[in-house]
Amino acid sequence: MFKDLNHFIAALDDARMLARIAEPVSPDLEIAAVTDRVSKSPGGGPALLFENPTGYDMPVAINLFGSMRRMCMAMDVSSLDDLADQVEEITTPKLPGGILDAMKMLPMVGRLKDALPKTVKDGRCQEVVRKNGSLDEIPILKCWPDDGGRYITLPMVFTKDPETGMRNVGTYRMQVFDARSTGMHWQRHKGGAQHYRVAERLGRRLPVAVALGPDPALAFSATAPMPEGLDELMLAGFLRRERVELVKCLTQDLEVPANAQIILEGYVEPGERRREGPFGDHTGFYSHPDDYPVFHLTCITHRKNPIYLTTVVGIPPMEDFYLGKASERIFLPLIRKTLPEIVDMSFPAAGIFHNIVLISIDKRYPGHARKIMNAVWGLGQLMFSKTVIVVDKEVDVQNEAEVAWIVGTHYDPERDVQFTRGPMDDLEDASDLPAYGSKMGIDATRKWPSEGFTRPWPKKIATTPAAAARAEEMWQRISQGWTS
Ligand SMILES: Cc1cc2nc3c(=O)[nH]c(=O)nc-3n(C[C@H](O)[C@H](O)[C@H](O)COP(=O)(O)O)c2cc1C
Ligand SMILES: [Mn+2]
């Protein structure tokens, strides 16, 4: 468990997974360009700490989550599948058979308790209080040349439902308008937008607090697609195996993580909108400018010598791919609670989450693949899935080439493609209307006679076990002596 960002950075440093950059590099395009170049190197490149961003005396930490190894390290696991196992275990309680069994369950009880955040009296995020603080003190990046300005790209945005008091935490980018105001880019389907909808109906200001640079599990939790009404901080507490500590904001009725580097306290006003964008987005294209609410700053608090944690998105793969991979693994066991026939699920980097979803199933009855498509289109943020590809259980959906091969050989386009319409991601650029368009499912499972397919299915090629063993043994020698 990393107690804060500094602790995580120190661990990355020790493991030689962090490049410290002492020379001055500008937050205006240069840091983003360097990070992009590093992200495109094999394996995602190292984490980066820009110690001297030009014009600021606050270091910039970036690409911290940008590799499989670092994402695992952030979550304190050796493989992301371990996370899936942990979630499976905690969500599948077994009735203890006796006292010994019950004792074995005690660690699980502890982990449930970790999920509850607790409020503490003071936190390092409030070591320095600046009621008249300015966003100009923070080395906020301009990422791409046509961006509408500088954007805070990895904030944890805290709000409460004005009626129920239920908390939401989401990562929504914030475009700097001036020293004391920003855009608040919560898209219409997201938790923050729902709280704002309620506030507008009541004609009330919505308090908003933004935590920058908490510990890695907390930072991740704000990006995770938690079902509405479930507190992201519960997921964070579970992952970090220790309760999240919160402190009360000084100027707003909200609580924020005590271990964060910087807190921005403020509010959004009902009815106020301002043009936001363009922004070089994780689609690899610039998002169109649009009207979004405005965040007004009432106070900045921070620890002494804060580090600014941020990210850059652009043409995949970049850091957000690895954050998404962690969500994919964590939510798979939860999805399987209602869809146990799902064997595996994958969001390939080039599909930027909502464009392509690959799912393997244990097919049990005619039309099963189509049932899965419809379920996906009705399930939380999976509703955005523009293309859902369903294959049989033996196909490895983590292997994109294998899926392409199986789809090509198994589908009859007119028969196996299903279209539907529904809500689209706000970043969808190809649909005629914003946030509303069509989706396609491809049933690439083997077709059954009960589905109307009566021709014999061809047999997949494989050699005999004896010949395969001989080949493996010879390969050892061949691969030593020659190359392609
Ligand atoms: C780096 C990064 C930037 C993001 N920016 C936005 C954004 O500007 N607006 C948005 O609605 N979602 C954005 N997201 C996605 C949300 O964080 C994600 O959908 C999250 O699950 C929302 O939480 P919620 O369901 O509590 O609203 C971003 C995700 C990442 C990883
Ligand atoms: Mn939420």
Short mmCIF file of C-alpha atoms in Angstrom, two decimals, residues 15-334:
data_model
loop_
_atom_site.label_atom_id
_atom_site.label_comp_id
_atom_site.label_asym_id
_atom_site.label_seq_id
_atom_site.Cartn_x
_atom_site.Cartn_y
_atom_site.Cartn_z
CA ALA A 15 12.87 -0.07 -9.34
CA ARG A 16 14.46 2.12 -12.05
CA MET A 17 11.00 2.62 -13.57
CA LEU A 18 11.13 6.42 -13.27
CA ALA A 19 13.13 8.81 -15.43
CA ARG A 20 13.93 12.03 -13.58
CA ILE A 21 14.35 14.93 -15.97
CA ALA A 22 16.30 17.79 -14.46
CA GLU A 23 16.61 20.04 -17.52
CA PRO A 24 13.88 22.64 -18.06
CA VAL A 25 11.02 21.38 -20.25
CA SER A 26 8.01 23.56 -21.06
CA PRO A 27 4.47 22.65 -19.89
CA ASP A 28 3.44 24.34 -23.14
CA LEU A 29 3.44 21.34 -25.58
CA GLU A 30 6.94 20.05 -24.75
CA ILE A 31 6.13 17.88 -21.71
CA ALA A 32 3.20 16.34 -23.61
CA ALA A 33 5.34 15.67 -26.68
CA VAL A 34 8.08 14.01 -24.64
CA THR A 35 5.49 11.91 -22.80
CA ASP A 36 3.82 10.88 -26.05
CA ARG A 37 7.18 9.84 -27.51
CA VAL A 38 7.95 7.80 -24.40
CA SER A 39 4.45 6.21 -24.40
CA LYS A 40 5.01 4.98 -27.93
CA SER A 41 8.22 3.13 -27.00
CA PRO A 42 8.02 -0.65 -26.40
CA GLY A 43 6.13 -1.49 -23.20
CA GLY A 44 5.01 2.09 -22.65
CA GLY A 45 8.34 3.57 -21.50
CA PRO A 46 9.24 4.70 -17.98
CA ALA A 47 7.30 6.99 -15.65
CA LEU A 48 8.52 10.59 -15.95
CA LEU A 49 9.25 13.24 -13.35
CA PHE A 50 9.92 16.66 -14.88
CA GLU A 51 11.73 18.32 -11.99
CA ASN A 52 11.99 21.75 -13.59
CA PRO A 53 9.02 22.62 -15.78
CA THR A 54 9.90 25.93 -17.43
CA GLY A 55 8.47 28.86 -15.47
CA TYR A 56 7.33 26.88 -12.39
CA ASP A 57 8.90 25.49 -9.27
CA MET A 58 6.55 22.53 -8.96
CA PRO A 59 7.60 19.18 -10.50
CA VAL A 60 5.31 17.38 -12.96
CA ALA A 61 4.77 13.59 -12.61
CA ILE A 62 3.36 11.89 -15.69
CA ASN A 63 3.03 8.43 -17.32
CA LEU A 64 3.12 6.88 -13.84
CA PHE A 65 0.44 4.31 -14.80
CA GLY A 66 1.70 3.96 -18.38
CA SER A 67 2.84 0.32 -18.46
CA MET A 68 1.43 -3.04 -17.35
CA ARG A 69 4.16 -3.39 -14.73
CA ARG A 70 3.56 0.05 -13.25
CA MET A 71 -0.22 -0.38 -13.27
CA CYS A 72 0.28 -3.62 -11.30
CA MET A 73 2.69 -1.88 -8.95
CA ALA A 74 0.17 0.94 -8.37
CA MET A 75 -2.37 -1.69 -7.32
CA ASP A 76 0.15 -3.71 -5.33
CA VAL A 77 -0.39 -6.92 -7.34
CA SER A 78 1.90 -8.96 -9.59
CA SER A 79 -0.70 -9.33 -12.32
CA LEU A 80 -3.96 -7.52 -12.99
CA ASP A 81 -5.71 -10.91 -12.93
CA ASP A 82 -4.86 -11.05 -9.22
CA LEU A 83 -7.16 -8.04 -8.84
CA ALA A 84 -9.95 -9.95 -10.55
CA ASP A 85 -9.36 -12.85 -8.14
CA GLN A 86 -9.55 -10.53 -5.14
CA VAL A 87 -12.80 -8.99 -6.34
CA GLU A 88 -14.21 -12.45 -7.03
CA GLU A 89 -13.29 -13.60 -3.54
CA ILE A 90 -14.82 -10.64 -1.73
CA THR A 91 -18.03 -10.74 -3.77
CA THR A 92 -18.56 -14.50 -3.39
CA PRO A 93 -18.87 -15.07 0.36
CA LYS A 94 -19.09 -18.73 1.32
CA LEU A 95 -20.94 -19.95 4.37
CA PRO A 96 -18.25 -21.14 6.80
CA GLY A 97 -18.43 -24.92 7.48
CA GLY A 98 -17.00 -24.56 10.98
CA ILE A 99 -14.96 -22.34 13.28
CA LEU A 100 -11.74 -22.93 11.33
CA ASP A 101 -13.42 -21.92 8.09
CA ALA A 102 -14.79 -18.83 9.77
CA MET A 103 -11.29 -17.88 10.99
CA LYS A 104 -10.00 -18.15 7.44
CA MET A 105 -12.57 -15.56 6.42
CA LEU A 106 -11.32 -12.93 8.86
CA PRO A 107 -8.92 -11.27 6.42
CA MET A 108 -11.88 -10.79 4.07
CA VAL A 109 -13.85 -9.08 6.82
CA GLY A 110 -10.87 -6.76 7.26
CA ARG A 111 -10.88 -5.95 3.58
CA LEU A 112 -14.57 -5.09 3.72
CA LYS A 113 -13.86 -2.72 6.58
CA ASP A 114 -11.05 -1.09 4.55
CA ALA A 115 -13.69 -0.03 2.04
CA LEU A 116 -15.19 2.50 4.46
CA PRO A 117 -13.54 5.91 4.26
CA LYS A 118 -12.95 7.78 7.51
CA THR A 119 -12.71 11.46 8.32
CA VAL A 120 -9.58 12.64 10.12
CA LYS A 121 -8.80 16.01 11.71
CA ASP A 122 -5.97 17.16 9.55
CA GLY A 123 -4.17 16.10 6.44
CA ARG A 124 -1.06 17.00 4.53
CA CYS A 125 -3.17 18.30 1.65
CA GLN A 126 -3.98 21.29 3.88
CA GLU A 127 -0.46 22.15 5.08
CA VAL A 128 -0.62 25.33 3.05
CA VAL A 129 -3.91 27.25 2.69
CA ARG A 130 -4.34 29.86 -0.05
CA LYS A 131 -7.79 31.38 -0.12
CA ASN A 132 -6.60 33.69 -2.91
CA GLY A 133 -4.59 30.97 -4.62
CA SER A 134 -4.20 30.99 -8.38
CA LEU A 135 -4.20 28.17 -10.90
CA ASP A 136 -1.24 29.94 -12.53
CA GLU A 137 0.97 28.54 -9.75
CA ILE A 138 0.44 24.99 -11.05
CA PRO A 139 2.35 23.73 -14.14
CA ILE A 140 -0.88 22.72 -15.93
CA LEU A 141 -0.08 21.39 -19.42
CA LYS A 142 -1.13 22.52 -22.81
CA CYS A 143 -0.99 19.12 -24.52
CA TRP A 144 -1.60 19.62 -28.25
CA PRO A 145 -1.19 22.65 -30.54
CA ASP A 146 -4.91 23.13 -31.35
CA ASP A 147 -6.08 22.67 -27.73
CA GLY A 148 -8.32 25.47 -26.49
CA GLY A 149 -5.94 26.06 -23.59
CA ARG A 150 -4.29 24.35 -20.63
CA TYR A 151 -6.13 21.36 -19.15
CA ILE A 152 -6.04 19.60 -15.82
CA THR A 153 -6.23 16.05 -17.19
CA LEU A 154 -6.14 13.75 -14.14
CA PRO A 155 -8.28 15.38 -11.45
CA MET A 156 -10.44 13.53 -8.91
CA VAL A 157 -13.67 15.53 -8.97
CA PHE A 158 -15.77 15.22 -5.80
CA THR A 159 -19.46 16.11 -5.64
CA LYS A 160 -22.46 15.10 -3.54
CA ASP A 161 -26.01 14.54 -4.71
CA PRO A 162 -27.73 17.67 -3.29
CA GLU A 163 -30.78 15.60 -2.32
CA THR A 164 -29.35 12.33 -1.00
CA GLY A 165 -25.85 13.48 0.01
CA MET A 166 -24.38 10.50 -1.88
CA ARG A 167 -20.79 11.08 -3.00
CA ASN A 168 -19.40 10.71 -6.52
CA VAL A 169 -15.80 10.85 -7.64
CA GLY A 170 -14.91 11.06 -11.33
CA THR A 171 -11.99 12.09 -13.51
CA TYR A 172 -13.24 14.90 -15.75
CA ARG A 173 -10.82 17.22 -17.50
CA MET A 174 -10.82 20.91 -16.55
CA GLN A 175 -9.83 23.62 -19.05
CA VAL A 176 -8.20 26.61 -17.38
CA PHE A 177 -10.20 29.73 -18.28
CA ASP A 178 -8.32 32.06 -15.93
CA ALA A 179 -6.53 31.97 -12.57
CA ARG A 180 -9.77 31.26 -10.68
CA SER A 181 -12.06 29.36 -13.07
CA THR A 182 -12.06 26.30 -15.33
CA GLY A 183 -14.41 24.22 -17.43
CA MET A 184 -15.97 21.14 -15.85
CA HIS A 185 -16.11 18.49 -18.54
CA TRP A 186 -18.39 15.89 -16.96
CA GLN A 187 -20.20 14.28 -19.85
CA ARG A 188 -23.97 13.87 -19.64
CA HIS A 189 -23.85 10.17 -18.72
CA LYS A 190 -21.48 10.62 -15.79
CA GLY A 191 -21.99 10.87 -12.03
CA GLY A 192 -20.93 14.51 -11.69
CA ALA A 193 -23.35 15.55 -14.44
CA GLN A 194 -26.22 13.83 -12.61
CA HIS A 195 -25.45 15.74 -9.40
CA TYR A 196 -25.34 18.96 -11.40
CA ARG A 197 -28.72 18.08 -13.01
CA VAL A 198 -30.24 17.79 -9.52
CA ALA A 199 -28.60 21.05 -8.39
CA GLU A 200 -29.98 22.87 -11.45
CA ARG A 201 -33.48 21.52 -10.81
CA LEU A 202 -33.23 22.85 -7.25
CA GLY A 203 -31.67 26.09 -8.49
CA ARG A 204 -28.71 25.60 -6.16
CA ARG A 205 -24.94 25.96 -6.42
CA LEU A 206 -23.15 22.60 -6.46
CA PRO A 207 -20.03 22.42 -4.25
CA VAL A 208 -17.12 20.75 -6.07
CA ALA A 209 -13.72 19.73 -4.73
CA VAL A 210 -10.86 18.52 -6.87
CA ALA A 211 -8.01 16.40 -5.52
CA LEU A 212 -4.76 16.34 -7.50
CA GLY A 213 -2.08 13.71 -6.92
CA PRO A 214 -3.50 11.34 -4.29
CA ASP A 215 -2.03 7.84 -3.83
CA PRO A 216 -2.18 5.68 -6.98
CA ALA A 217 -5.15 3.44 -6.01
CA LEU A 218 -7.21 6.54 -5.23
CA ALA A 219 -6.26 8.23 -8.50
CA PHE A 220 -7.30 5.09 -10.37
CA SER A 221 -10.64 4.81 -8.55
CA ALA A 222 -11.86 8.11 -10.01
CA THR A 223 -11.51 6.67 -13.52
CA ALA A 224 -13.25 3.38 -12.70
CA PRO A 225 -16.80 2.84 -14.05
CA MET A 226 -18.45 2.30 -10.67
CA PRO A 227 -22.22 1.81 -10.87
CA GLU A 228 -24.11 4.99 -9.96
CA GLY A 229 -24.58 5.34 -6.22
CA LEU A 230 -21.56 3.21 -5.32
CA ASP A 231 -18.78 5.26 -3.77
CA GLU A 232 -15.50 5.15 -5.69
CA LEU A 233 -13.68 5.57 -2.36
CA MET A 234 -14.92 2.12 -1.31
CA LEU A 235 -13.15 0.63 -4.31
CA ALA A 236 -10.03 2.65 -3.46
CA GLY A 237 -10.05 1.50 0.17
CA PHE A 238 -10.44 -2.12 -0.90
CA LEU A 239 -7.60 -1.87 -3.42
CA ARG A 240 -5.17 -0.09 -1.10
CA ARG A 241 -6.10 -2.38 1.82
CA GLU A 242 -6.45 0.58 4.12
CA ARG A 243 -9.31 2.99 4.74
CA VAL A 244 -9.18 6.20 2.75
CA GLU A 245 -8.60 9.14 5.07
CA LEU A 246 -10.58 12.29 4.34
CA VAL A 247 -10.40 15.83 5.65
CA LYS A 248 -13.12 18.45 5.52
CA CYS A 249 -12.72 21.19 2.94
CA LEU A 250 -12.27 24.70 4.33
CA THR A 251 -14.69 26.57 2.07
CA GLN A 252 -17.08 23.85 0.80
CA ASP A 253 -19.18 21.16 2.45
CA LEU A 254 -17.15 18.27 1.05
CA GLU A 255 -14.42 15.88 2.19
CA VAL A 256 -11.22 15.20 0.23
CA PRO A 257 -8.33 12.72 0.49
CA ALA A 258 -5.92 13.83 3.23
CA ASN A 259 -2.92 12.49 1.32
CA ALA A 260 -3.47 14.45 -1.93
CA GLN A 261 -0.84 16.90 -3.15
CA ILE A 262 -3.22 19.74 -4.03
CA ILE A 263 -6.92 20.46 -3.43
CA LEU A 264 -9.00 22.90 -5.45
CA GLU A 265 -12.18 23.87 -3.62
CA GLY A 266 -15.01 25.57 -5.46
CA TYR A 267 -18.46 25.28 -6.97
CA VAL A 268 -20.42 25.25 -10.20
CA GLU A 269 -23.32 27.66 -10.63
CA PRO A 270 -26.68 26.41 -11.94
CA GLY A 271 -27.42 27.56 -15.49
CA GLU A 272 -23.87 28.72 -16.24
CA ARG A 273 -22.16 27.30 -19.35
CA ARG A 274 -19.05 28.23 -21.21
CA ARG A 275 -17.44 27.03 -24.42
CA GLU A 276 -14.89 24.31 -23.71
CA GLY A 277 -12.41 22.77 -26.18
CA PRO A 278 -11.11 21.83 -28.61
CA PHE A 279 -9.07 19.16 -26.86
CA GLY A 280 -6.72 16.54 -28.32
CA ASP A 281 -8.59 13.56 -26.89
CA HIS A 282 -7.95 9.87 -26.27
CA THR A 283 -9.73 9.10 -29.55
CA GLY A 284 -6.59 10.39 -31.26
CA PHE A 285 -8.59 13.33 -32.68
CA TYR A 286 -9.52 16.76 -31.38
CA SER A 287 -12.88 16.82 -29.58
CA HIS A 288 -15.20 19.56 -30.87
CA PRO A 289 -15.74 22.61 -28.66
CA ASP A 290 -18.98 22.40 -26.65
CA ASP A 291 -20.69 24.16 -23.75
CA TYR A 292 -19.94 22.87 -20.25
CA PRO A 293 -20.40 24.14 -16.68
CA VAL A 294 -17.82 26.42 -15.09
CA PHE A 295 -15.85 25.58 -11.97
CA HIS A 296 -15.18 28.59 -9.72
CA LEU A 297 -12.29 28.35 -7.31
CA THR A 298 -12.82 29.38 -3.68
CA CYS A 299 -9.61 28.06 -2.14
CA ILE A 300 -6.43 26.15 -2.95
CA THR A 301 -4.81 24.03 -0.29
CA HIS A 302 -1.69 21.93 -0.76
CA ARG A 303 1.10 20.15 1.01
CA LYS A 304 4.52 21.73 1.30
CA ASN A 305 6.46 21.12 -1.94
CA PRO A 306 3.62 19.52 -3.91
CA ILE A 307 4.10 17.46 -7.07
CA TYR A 308 1.63 17.96 -9.92
CA LEU A 309 0.34 14.57 -11.15
CA THR A 310 -1.09 14.65 -14.65
CA THR A 311 -1.43 12.68 -17.88
CA VAL A 312 -1.65 13.27 -21.60
CA VAL A 313 -4.12 11.53 -23.90
CA GLY A 314 -3.85 11.26 -27.69
CA ILE A 315 -3.40 8.59 -30.33
CA PRO A 316 -3.42 5.21 -28.53
CA PRO A 317 -1.74 3.57 -26.79
CA MET A 318 -1.14 6.03 -23.98
CA GLU A 319 -1.37 6.01 -20.20
CA ASP A 320 -5.19 5.81 -20.12
CA PHE A 321 -5.08 2.41 -21.86
CA TYR A 322 -3.44 0.85 -18.79
CA LEU A 323 -5.89 2.52 -16.40
CA GLY A 324 -8.69 1.07 -18.54
CA LYS A 325 -7.08 -2.37 -18.47
CA ALA A 326 -7.24 -2.32 -14.66
CA SER A 327 -10.97 -1.48 -14.83
CA GLU A 328 -11.46 -4.28 -17.36
CA ARG A 329 -9.95 -6.82 -14.94
CA ILE A 330 -11.68 -5.49 -11.80
CA PHE A 331 -15.15 -5.30 -13.34
CA LEU A 332 -15.07 -8.63 -15.19
CA PRO A 333 -15.90 -10.69 -12.06
CA LEU A 334 -18.69 -8.25 -11.22
#
